[in-house]
Coordinates of C-alpha atoms in Angstrom, one line a residue:
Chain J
X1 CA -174.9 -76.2 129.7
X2 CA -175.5 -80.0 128.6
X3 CA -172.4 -82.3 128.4
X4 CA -174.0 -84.2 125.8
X5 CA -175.9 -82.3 122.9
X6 CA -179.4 -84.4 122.9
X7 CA -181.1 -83.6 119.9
X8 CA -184.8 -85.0 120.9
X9 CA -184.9 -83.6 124.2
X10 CA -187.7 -81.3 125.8
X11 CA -186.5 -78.3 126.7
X12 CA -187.3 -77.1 130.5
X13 CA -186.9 -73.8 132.5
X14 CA -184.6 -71.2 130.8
X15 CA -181.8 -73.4 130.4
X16 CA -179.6 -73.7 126.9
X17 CA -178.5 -77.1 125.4
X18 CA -175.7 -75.1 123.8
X19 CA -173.9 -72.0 123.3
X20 CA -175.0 -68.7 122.2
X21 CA -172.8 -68.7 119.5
X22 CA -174.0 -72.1 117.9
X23 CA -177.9 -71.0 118.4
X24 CA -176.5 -67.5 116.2
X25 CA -174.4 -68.9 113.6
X26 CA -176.7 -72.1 113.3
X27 CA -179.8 -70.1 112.5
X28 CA -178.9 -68.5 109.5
X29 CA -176.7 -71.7 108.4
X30 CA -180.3 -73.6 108.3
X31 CA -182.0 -71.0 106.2
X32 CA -178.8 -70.9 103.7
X33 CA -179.1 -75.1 103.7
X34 CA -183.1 -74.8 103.1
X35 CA -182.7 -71.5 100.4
X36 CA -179.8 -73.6 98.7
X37 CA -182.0 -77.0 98.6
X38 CA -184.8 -75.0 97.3
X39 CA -182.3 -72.8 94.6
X40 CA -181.0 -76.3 93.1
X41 CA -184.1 -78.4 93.3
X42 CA -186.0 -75.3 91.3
X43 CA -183.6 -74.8 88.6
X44 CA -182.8 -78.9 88.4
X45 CA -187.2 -79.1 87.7
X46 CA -187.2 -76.0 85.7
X47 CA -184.0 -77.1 83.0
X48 CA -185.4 -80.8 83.5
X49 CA -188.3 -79.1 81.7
X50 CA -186.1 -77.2 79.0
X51 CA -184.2 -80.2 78.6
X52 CA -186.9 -83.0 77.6
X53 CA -190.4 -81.4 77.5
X54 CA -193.5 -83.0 79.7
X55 CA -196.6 -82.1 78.1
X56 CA -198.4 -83.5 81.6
X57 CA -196.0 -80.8 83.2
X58 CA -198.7 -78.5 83.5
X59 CA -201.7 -80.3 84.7
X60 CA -203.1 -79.8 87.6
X61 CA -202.6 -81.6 90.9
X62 CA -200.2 -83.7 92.7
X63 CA -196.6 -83.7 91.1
X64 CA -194.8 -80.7 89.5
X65 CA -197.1 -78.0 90.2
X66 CA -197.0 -79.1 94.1
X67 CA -192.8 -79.7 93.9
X68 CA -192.4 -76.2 92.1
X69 CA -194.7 -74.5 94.6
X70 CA -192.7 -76.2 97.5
X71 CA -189.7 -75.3 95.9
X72 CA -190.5 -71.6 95.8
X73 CA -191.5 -71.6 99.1
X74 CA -188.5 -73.1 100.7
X75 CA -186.2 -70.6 98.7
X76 CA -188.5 -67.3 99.8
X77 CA -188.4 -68.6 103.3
X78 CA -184.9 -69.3 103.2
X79 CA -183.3 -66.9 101.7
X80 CA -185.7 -64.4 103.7
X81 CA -185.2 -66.2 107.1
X82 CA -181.3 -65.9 106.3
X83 CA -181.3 -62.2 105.5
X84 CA -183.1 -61.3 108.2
X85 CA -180.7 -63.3 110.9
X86 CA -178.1 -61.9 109.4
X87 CA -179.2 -58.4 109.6
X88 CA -179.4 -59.5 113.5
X89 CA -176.2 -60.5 114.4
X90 CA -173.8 -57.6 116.0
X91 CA -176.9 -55.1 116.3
X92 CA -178.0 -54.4 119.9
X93 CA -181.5 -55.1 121.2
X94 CA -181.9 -51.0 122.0
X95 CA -180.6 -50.9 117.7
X96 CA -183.3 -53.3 116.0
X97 CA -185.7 -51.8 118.5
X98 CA -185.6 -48.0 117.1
X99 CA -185.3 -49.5 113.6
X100 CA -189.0 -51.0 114.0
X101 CA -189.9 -47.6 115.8
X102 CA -188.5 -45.5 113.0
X103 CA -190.0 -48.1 110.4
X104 CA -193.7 -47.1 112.4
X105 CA -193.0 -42.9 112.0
X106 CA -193.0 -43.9 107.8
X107 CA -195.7 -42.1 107.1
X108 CA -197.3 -44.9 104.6
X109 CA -196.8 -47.2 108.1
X110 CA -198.5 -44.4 110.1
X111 CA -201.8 -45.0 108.3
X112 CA -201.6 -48.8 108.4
X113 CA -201.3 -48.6 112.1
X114 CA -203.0 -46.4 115.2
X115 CA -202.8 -43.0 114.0
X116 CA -201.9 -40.1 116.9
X117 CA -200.9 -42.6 119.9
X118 CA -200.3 -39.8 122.6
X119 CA -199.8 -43.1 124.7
X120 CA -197.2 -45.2 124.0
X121 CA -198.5 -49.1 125.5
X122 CA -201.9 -48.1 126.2
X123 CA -204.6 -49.9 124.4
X124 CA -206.6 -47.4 122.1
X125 CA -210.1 -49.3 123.5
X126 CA -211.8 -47.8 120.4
X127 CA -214.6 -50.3 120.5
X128 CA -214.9 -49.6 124.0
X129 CA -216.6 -45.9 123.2
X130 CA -218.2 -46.9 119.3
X131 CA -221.5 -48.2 121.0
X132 CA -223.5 -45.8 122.8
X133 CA -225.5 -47.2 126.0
X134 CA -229.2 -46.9 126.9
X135 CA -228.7 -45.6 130.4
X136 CA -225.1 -44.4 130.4
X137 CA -222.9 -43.1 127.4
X138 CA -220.8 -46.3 126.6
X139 CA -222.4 -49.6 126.2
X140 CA -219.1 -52.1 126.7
X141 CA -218.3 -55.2 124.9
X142 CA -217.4 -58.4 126.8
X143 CA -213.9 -59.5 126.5
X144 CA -214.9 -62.9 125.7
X145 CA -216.7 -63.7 122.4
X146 CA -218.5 -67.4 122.9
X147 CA -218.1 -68.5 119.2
X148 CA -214.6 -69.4 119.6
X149 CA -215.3 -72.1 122.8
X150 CA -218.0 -73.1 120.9
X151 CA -216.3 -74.0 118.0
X152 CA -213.6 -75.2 119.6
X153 CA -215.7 -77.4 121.6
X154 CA -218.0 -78.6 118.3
X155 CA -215.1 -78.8 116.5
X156 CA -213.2 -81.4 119.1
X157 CA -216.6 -83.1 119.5
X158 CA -216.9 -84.1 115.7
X159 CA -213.8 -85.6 115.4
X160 CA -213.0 -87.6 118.6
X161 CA -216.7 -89.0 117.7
X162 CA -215.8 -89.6 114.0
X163 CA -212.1 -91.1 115.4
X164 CA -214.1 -93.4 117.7
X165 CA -217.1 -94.5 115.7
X166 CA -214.4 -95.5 112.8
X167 CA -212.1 -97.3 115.2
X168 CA -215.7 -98.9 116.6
X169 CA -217.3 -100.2 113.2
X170 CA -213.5 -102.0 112.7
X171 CA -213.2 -103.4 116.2
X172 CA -216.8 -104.5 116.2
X173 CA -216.5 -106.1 112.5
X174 CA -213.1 -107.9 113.6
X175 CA -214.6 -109.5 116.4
X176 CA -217.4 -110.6 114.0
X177 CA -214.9 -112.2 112.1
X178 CA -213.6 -114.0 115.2
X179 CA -210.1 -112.3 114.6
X180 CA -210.4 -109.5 117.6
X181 CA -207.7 -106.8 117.9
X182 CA -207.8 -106.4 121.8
X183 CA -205.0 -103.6 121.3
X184 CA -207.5 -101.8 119.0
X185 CA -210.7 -102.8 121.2
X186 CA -208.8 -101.7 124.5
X187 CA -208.1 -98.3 123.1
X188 CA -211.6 -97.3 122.6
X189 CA -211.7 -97.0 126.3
X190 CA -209.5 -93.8 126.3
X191 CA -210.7 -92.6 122.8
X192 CA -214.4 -92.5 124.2
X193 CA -213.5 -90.8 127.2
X194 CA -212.2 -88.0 125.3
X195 CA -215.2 -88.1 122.9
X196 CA -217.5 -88.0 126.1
X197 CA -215.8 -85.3 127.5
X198 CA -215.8 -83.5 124.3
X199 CA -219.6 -83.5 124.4
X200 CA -219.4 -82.5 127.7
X201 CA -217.4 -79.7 127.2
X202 CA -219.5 -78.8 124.3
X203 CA -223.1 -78.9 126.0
X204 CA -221.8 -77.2 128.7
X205 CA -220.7 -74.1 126.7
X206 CA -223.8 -74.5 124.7
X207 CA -225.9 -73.9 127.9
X208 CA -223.5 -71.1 129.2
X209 CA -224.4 -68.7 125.9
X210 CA -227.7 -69.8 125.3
X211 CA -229.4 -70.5 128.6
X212 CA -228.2 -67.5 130.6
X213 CA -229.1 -64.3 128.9
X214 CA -226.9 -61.6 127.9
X215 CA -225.0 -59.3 129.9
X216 CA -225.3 -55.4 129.5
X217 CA -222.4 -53.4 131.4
X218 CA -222.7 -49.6 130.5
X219 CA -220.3 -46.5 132.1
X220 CA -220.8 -43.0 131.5
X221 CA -217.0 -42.4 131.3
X222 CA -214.2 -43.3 129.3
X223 CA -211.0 -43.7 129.3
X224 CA -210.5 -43.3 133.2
X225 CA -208.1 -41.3 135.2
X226 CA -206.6 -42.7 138.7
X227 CA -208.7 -40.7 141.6
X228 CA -211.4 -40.5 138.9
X229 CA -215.4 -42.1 139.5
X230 CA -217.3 -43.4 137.6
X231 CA -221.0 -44.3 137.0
X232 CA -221.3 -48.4 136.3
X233 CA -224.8 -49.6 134.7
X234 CA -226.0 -53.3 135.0
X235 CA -228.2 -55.7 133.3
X236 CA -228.3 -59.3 133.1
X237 CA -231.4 -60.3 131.1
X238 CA -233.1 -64.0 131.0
X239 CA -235.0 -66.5 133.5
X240 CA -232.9 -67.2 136.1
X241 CA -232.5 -68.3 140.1
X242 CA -228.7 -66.8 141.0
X243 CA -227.4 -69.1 143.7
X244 CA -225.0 -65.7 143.6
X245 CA -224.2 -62.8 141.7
X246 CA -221.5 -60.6 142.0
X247 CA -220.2 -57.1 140.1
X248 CA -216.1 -56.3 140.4
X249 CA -214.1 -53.4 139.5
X250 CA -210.3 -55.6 138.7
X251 CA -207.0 -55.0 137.9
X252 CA -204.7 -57.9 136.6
X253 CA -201.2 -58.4 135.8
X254 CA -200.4 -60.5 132.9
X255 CA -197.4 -62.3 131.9
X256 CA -196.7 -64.6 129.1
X257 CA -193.6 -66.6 129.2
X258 CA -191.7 -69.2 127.2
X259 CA -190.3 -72.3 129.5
X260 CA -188.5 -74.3 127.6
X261 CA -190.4 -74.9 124.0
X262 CA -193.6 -74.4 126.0
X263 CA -195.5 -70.4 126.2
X264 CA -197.1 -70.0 129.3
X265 CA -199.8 -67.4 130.6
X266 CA -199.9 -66.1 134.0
X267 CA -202.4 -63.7 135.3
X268 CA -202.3 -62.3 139.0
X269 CA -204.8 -60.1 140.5
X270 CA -203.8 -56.9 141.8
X271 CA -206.9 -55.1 142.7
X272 CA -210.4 -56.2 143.6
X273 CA -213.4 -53.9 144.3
X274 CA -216.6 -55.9 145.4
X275 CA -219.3 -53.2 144.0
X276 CA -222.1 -55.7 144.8
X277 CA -222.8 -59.4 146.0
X278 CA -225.9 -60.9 146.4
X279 CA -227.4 -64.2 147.1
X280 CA -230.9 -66.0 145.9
X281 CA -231.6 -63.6 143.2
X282 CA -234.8 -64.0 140.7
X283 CA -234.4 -63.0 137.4
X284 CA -237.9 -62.7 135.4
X285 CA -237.7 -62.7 131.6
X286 CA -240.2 -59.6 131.4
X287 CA -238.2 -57.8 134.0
X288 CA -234.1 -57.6 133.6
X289 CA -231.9 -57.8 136.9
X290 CA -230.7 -54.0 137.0
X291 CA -228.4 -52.4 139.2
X292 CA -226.5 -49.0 139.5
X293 CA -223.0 -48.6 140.9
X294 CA -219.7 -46.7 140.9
X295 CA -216.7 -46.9 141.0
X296 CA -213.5 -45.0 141.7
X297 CA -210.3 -45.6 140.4
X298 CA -207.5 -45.4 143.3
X299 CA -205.1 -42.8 143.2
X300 CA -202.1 -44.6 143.0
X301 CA -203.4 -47.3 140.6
X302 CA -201.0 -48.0 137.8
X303 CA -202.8 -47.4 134.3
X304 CA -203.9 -50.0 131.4
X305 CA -200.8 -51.4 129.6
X306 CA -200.0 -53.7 127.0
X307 CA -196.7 -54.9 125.2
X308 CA -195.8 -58.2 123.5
X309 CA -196.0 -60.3 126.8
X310 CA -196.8 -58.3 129.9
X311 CA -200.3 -56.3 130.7
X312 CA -201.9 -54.9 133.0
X313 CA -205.6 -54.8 132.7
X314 CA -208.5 -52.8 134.4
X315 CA -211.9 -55.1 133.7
X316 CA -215.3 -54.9 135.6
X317 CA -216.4 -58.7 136.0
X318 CA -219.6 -60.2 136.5
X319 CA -219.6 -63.9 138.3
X320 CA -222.9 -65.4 138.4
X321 CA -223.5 -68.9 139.6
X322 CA -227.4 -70.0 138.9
X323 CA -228.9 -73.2 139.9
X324 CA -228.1 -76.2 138.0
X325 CA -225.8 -74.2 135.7
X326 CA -222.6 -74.4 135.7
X327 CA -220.9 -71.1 137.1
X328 CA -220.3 -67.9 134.5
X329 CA -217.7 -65.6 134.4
X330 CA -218.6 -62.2 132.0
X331 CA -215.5 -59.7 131.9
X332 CA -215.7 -56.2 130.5
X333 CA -212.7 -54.0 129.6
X334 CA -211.1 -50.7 130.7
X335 CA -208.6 -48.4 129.9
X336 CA -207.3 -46.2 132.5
X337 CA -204.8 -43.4 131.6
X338 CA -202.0 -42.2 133.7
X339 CA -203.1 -39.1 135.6
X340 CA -202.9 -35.4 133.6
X341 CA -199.6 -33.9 134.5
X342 CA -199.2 -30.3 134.4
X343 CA -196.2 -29.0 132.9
X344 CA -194.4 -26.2 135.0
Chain P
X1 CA -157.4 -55.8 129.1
X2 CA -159.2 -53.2 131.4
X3 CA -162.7 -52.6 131.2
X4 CA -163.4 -49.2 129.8
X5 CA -165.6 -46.9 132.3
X6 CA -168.9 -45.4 131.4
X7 CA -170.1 -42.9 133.8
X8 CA -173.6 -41.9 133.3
X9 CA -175.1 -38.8 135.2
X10 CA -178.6 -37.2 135.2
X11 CA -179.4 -33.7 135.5
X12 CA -179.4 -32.0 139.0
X13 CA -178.8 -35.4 140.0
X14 CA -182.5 -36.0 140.0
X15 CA -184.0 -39.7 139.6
X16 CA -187.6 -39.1 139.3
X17 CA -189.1 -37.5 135.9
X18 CA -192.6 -36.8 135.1
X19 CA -193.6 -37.6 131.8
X20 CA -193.8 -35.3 129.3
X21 CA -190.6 -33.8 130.9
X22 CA -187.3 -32.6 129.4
X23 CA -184.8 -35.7 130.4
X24 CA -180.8 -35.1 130.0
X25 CA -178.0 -37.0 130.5
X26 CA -174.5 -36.6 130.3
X27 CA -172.3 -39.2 129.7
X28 CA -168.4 -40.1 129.4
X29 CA -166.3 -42.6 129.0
X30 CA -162.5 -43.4 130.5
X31 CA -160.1 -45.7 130.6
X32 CA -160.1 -46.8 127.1
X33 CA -158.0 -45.6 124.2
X34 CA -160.0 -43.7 121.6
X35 CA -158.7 -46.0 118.8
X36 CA -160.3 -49.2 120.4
X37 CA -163.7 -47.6 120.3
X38 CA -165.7 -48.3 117.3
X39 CA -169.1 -46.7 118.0
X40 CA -171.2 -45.4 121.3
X41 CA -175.2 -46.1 121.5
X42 CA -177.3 -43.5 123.5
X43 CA -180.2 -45.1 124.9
X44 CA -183.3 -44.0 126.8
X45 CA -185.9 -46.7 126.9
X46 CA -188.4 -49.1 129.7
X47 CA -188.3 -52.9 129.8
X48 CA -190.1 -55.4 131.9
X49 CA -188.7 -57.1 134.4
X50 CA -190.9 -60.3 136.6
X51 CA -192.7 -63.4 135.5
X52 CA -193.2 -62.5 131.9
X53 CA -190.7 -62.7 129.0
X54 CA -188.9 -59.2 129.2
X55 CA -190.3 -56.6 126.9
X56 CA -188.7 -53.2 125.5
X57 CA -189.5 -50.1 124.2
X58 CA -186.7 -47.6 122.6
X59 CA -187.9 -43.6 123.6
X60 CA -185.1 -42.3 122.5
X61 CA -182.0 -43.9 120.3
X62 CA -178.6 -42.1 118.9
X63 CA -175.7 -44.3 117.5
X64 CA -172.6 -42.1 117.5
X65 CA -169.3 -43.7 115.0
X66 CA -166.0 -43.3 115.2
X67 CA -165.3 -40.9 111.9
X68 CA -162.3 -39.5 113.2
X69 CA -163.5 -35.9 113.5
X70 CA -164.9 -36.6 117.0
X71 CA -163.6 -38.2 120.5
X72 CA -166.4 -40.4 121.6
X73 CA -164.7 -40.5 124.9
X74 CA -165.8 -36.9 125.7
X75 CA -169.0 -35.9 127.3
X76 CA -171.5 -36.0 125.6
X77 CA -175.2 -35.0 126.1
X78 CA -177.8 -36.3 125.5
X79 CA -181.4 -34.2 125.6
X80 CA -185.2 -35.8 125.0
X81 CA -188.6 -35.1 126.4
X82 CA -190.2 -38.0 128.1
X83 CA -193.3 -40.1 126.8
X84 CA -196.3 -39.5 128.6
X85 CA -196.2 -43.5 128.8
X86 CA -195.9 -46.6 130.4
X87 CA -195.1 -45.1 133.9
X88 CA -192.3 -47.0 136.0
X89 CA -194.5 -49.4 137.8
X90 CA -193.7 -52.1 140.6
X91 CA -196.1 -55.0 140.3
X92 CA -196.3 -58.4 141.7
X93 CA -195.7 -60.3 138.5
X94 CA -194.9 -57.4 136.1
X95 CA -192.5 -54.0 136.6
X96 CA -191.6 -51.9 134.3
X97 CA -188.1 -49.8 134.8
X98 CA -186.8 -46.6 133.0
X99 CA -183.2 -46.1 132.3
X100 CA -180.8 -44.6 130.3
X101 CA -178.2 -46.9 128.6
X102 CA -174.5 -46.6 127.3
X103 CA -173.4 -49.2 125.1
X104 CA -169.7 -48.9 123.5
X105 CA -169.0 -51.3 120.2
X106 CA -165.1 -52.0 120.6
X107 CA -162.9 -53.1 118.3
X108 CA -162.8 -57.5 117.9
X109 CA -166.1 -57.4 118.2
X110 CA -166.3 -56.7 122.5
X111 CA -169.3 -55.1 123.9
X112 CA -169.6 -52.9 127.3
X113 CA -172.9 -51.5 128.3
X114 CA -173.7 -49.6 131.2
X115 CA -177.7 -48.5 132.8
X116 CA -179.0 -45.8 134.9
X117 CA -182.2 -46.6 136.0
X118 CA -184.4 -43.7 136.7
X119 CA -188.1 -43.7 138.0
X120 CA -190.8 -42.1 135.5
X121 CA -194.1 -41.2 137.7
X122 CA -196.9 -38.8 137.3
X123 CA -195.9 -37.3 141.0
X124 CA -193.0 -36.5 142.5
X125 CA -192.9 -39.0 145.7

């Protein structure tokens, strides 16, 4: 523990500033302050109101439509934040965790969530079996769906540019003037080099899901079974020349952690089945790069499993690296079961 | 002030259980005086231990009070058939571990827990 409590510093590692005891009875103490705040400011606006009328009051925009709304919010969120610390303090973790599983066998909770969940921490992979294949039985969808890095990227690209050609048209006028700002002039440097690698980042993701074709990864069964095999259809379509391309059967542990105020993600591979790996391929537009494989899930392999911050994931992958492209990963999900048992 | 002791014991002293399986535990506890005890939890559940933030997942929960009628101290058992998952599982960066847990509430607000992990696999090794 500290010697010193220091407000404004970063957290590291899984060390505490303070004692267990001040982190409990200061967390509902801080909703109670904010619900109270919220409680006194609320009925001081509303009698305020009783008090001397305001026929403006009611019109729209900023003032006492946005101070009443905030005002609300901080006593919902207060006094909500309070009663449910509250309700935490003294009960085990084993206790608040069979509330929340008795709250999911409510029957009106049963239909909101996965209905019949023989097993527990397995993901259901539903939209792993709801599109039939050409080839095989189960056409898979990849785990990664490019609109989000492409807006992310077009989004980051529009405003470091807008940040940058603002900060640009008032250094450039200043110095028209002959009154420069070097402090605002110097920090165009970094500012531009963020914008540049924004459109970087942006063309290249651009040319990832537009230049290379799409990826078809089919499997006549599903879910799998350890000891089980499995037929594996493939299909990369477009007009390529494939420095490499390779086909994997994975399995990866995942953990997500919190060090200090920061949430980290680690993943570790734990199994890796080469099922092809070629060099120089051609890929014709008229005529799609097709291949057949399978693959067999060892005996001993743990199955799929998923909770709040640890997995473990069964993927087939696809790495591709064509000439003057930058290199593509394509990942395809699979559930694998726990073998039958037979009950004596 | 002595510890109370929490003795935990499996059936047929076995520590491998396939899922799906009947599990039963007995458990008792000694050394403490019957008015200091305030209530008993009966636990079965997994958790994650390794690199990720630990995770938990209650099978099978009983919360027993002191009402008078009964001695908490005695043995009591404790009977539940076993999910069919997650498995117990030894990874690199993520394990998961089974165990059966005794938690006793005593009075001033002390807490004494005791776990017996067990192993839950699909064969018998």
């Amino acid at each position: 523990m500290a010697r010193i409590f220091r407000l404004w510093e970063k957290k590291r590692g899984g060390r505490q500033t303070t004692s267990l005891w001040f982190g409990t009875v200061g967390e509902p103490l801080i909703y109670a302050a904010i619900f109270l705040f919220g409680v006194f400011s609320l009925a001081a606006l509303i009698t305020a109101q009783f008090r001397t009328p305001d026929p403006t009051f009611f019109q729209l925009g900023l003032g006492n439509w946005l101070l009443l709304l905030l005002y609300v919010s901080m006593v919902l969120l207060g006094g909500g934040g309070f009663l449910f610390t509250v309700a935490e303090i003294g009960a085990s973790a084993e206790r608040r965790s069979a509330l929340v599983a008795r709250a999911n066998d409510f029957e009106f909770v049963q239909h909101a969530t996965v209905p019949g969940r023989t097993h527990p921490n397995i993901p259901v992979g539903s939209n792993i079996t709801n599109s039939p294949g050409t080839k095989l039985r189960f056409r898979l969808p990849s785990m990664q769906s490019p609109a989000w890095p492409l807006a992310a990227g077009a989004a980051s690209f529009l405003l470091s540019s807008a940040v940058v050609a603002v900060l640009a048209v008032v250094a450039i006028r200043n110095h028209a003037e002959s009154e420069p700002s070097w402090v605002l002039t110097l920090s165009l440097i970094p500012l531009s080099s963020v914008s540049a690698w924004s459109a970087y980042f942006l063309i290249r993701q651009m040319m990832l899901h537009t230049g290379i074709g799409p990826t078809i990864v089919e499997v006549d069964e599903h879910p799998l079974r350890p000891g089980q095999t499995c037929k594996v259809s493939l299909s990369q379509l477009g007009r390529l020349r494939l420095k490499s391309f390779a086909f994997c059967l994975t399995c990866e542990e995942e953990a997500t952690y919190h060090q200090g105020t920061d949430i980290r993600n680690e993943s570790l591979r734990v199994f890796n089945q080469i099922l092809f790996d070629e060099h120089d391929v051609t890929i014709e537009r008229a005529q799609p790069f097709e291949r057949a494989a399978e693959i067999r899930i060892p005996e001993s392999a743990m199955h799929s499993f998923l909770s709040s911050h640890n997995a473990v994931h069964w993927k087939l992958i696809v790495h591709g690296h064509a000439e003057s492209w930058p290199p593509f990963d394509r990942s395809f999900p699979l559930i694998v079961y726990p073998p039958v048992v037979e009950q004596e | 002030m002595m510890e109370p002791l929490v003795s935990i014991r499996f059936s047929d002293n076995r520590r491998c259980f396939r899922p799906g399986e009947t599990f039963d535990f007995d458990c008792q506890l000694d050394a403490v005086e019957q008015s200091d005890l305030q209530a008993v939890e009966l636990s079965v559940l997994w958790y994650t231990e390794g690199k990720g933030d630990e995770d938990m997942g209650v099978h099978y929960f009983e919360r027993r009070k002191d009402t008078g009628e009964t001695d908490l101290r005695e043995l009591y058992r404790v009977s539940t058939k076993l999910p069919l998952s997650p498995l117990s599982y030894d990874g690199k960066i993520v394990k998961i571990r089974w165990c059966a847990r005794v938690r006793c509430f005593l009075r001033k607000g002390r807490e004494v827990h005791q776990d017996l992990c067990f192993q839950l696999q699909a064969s018998e090794e």
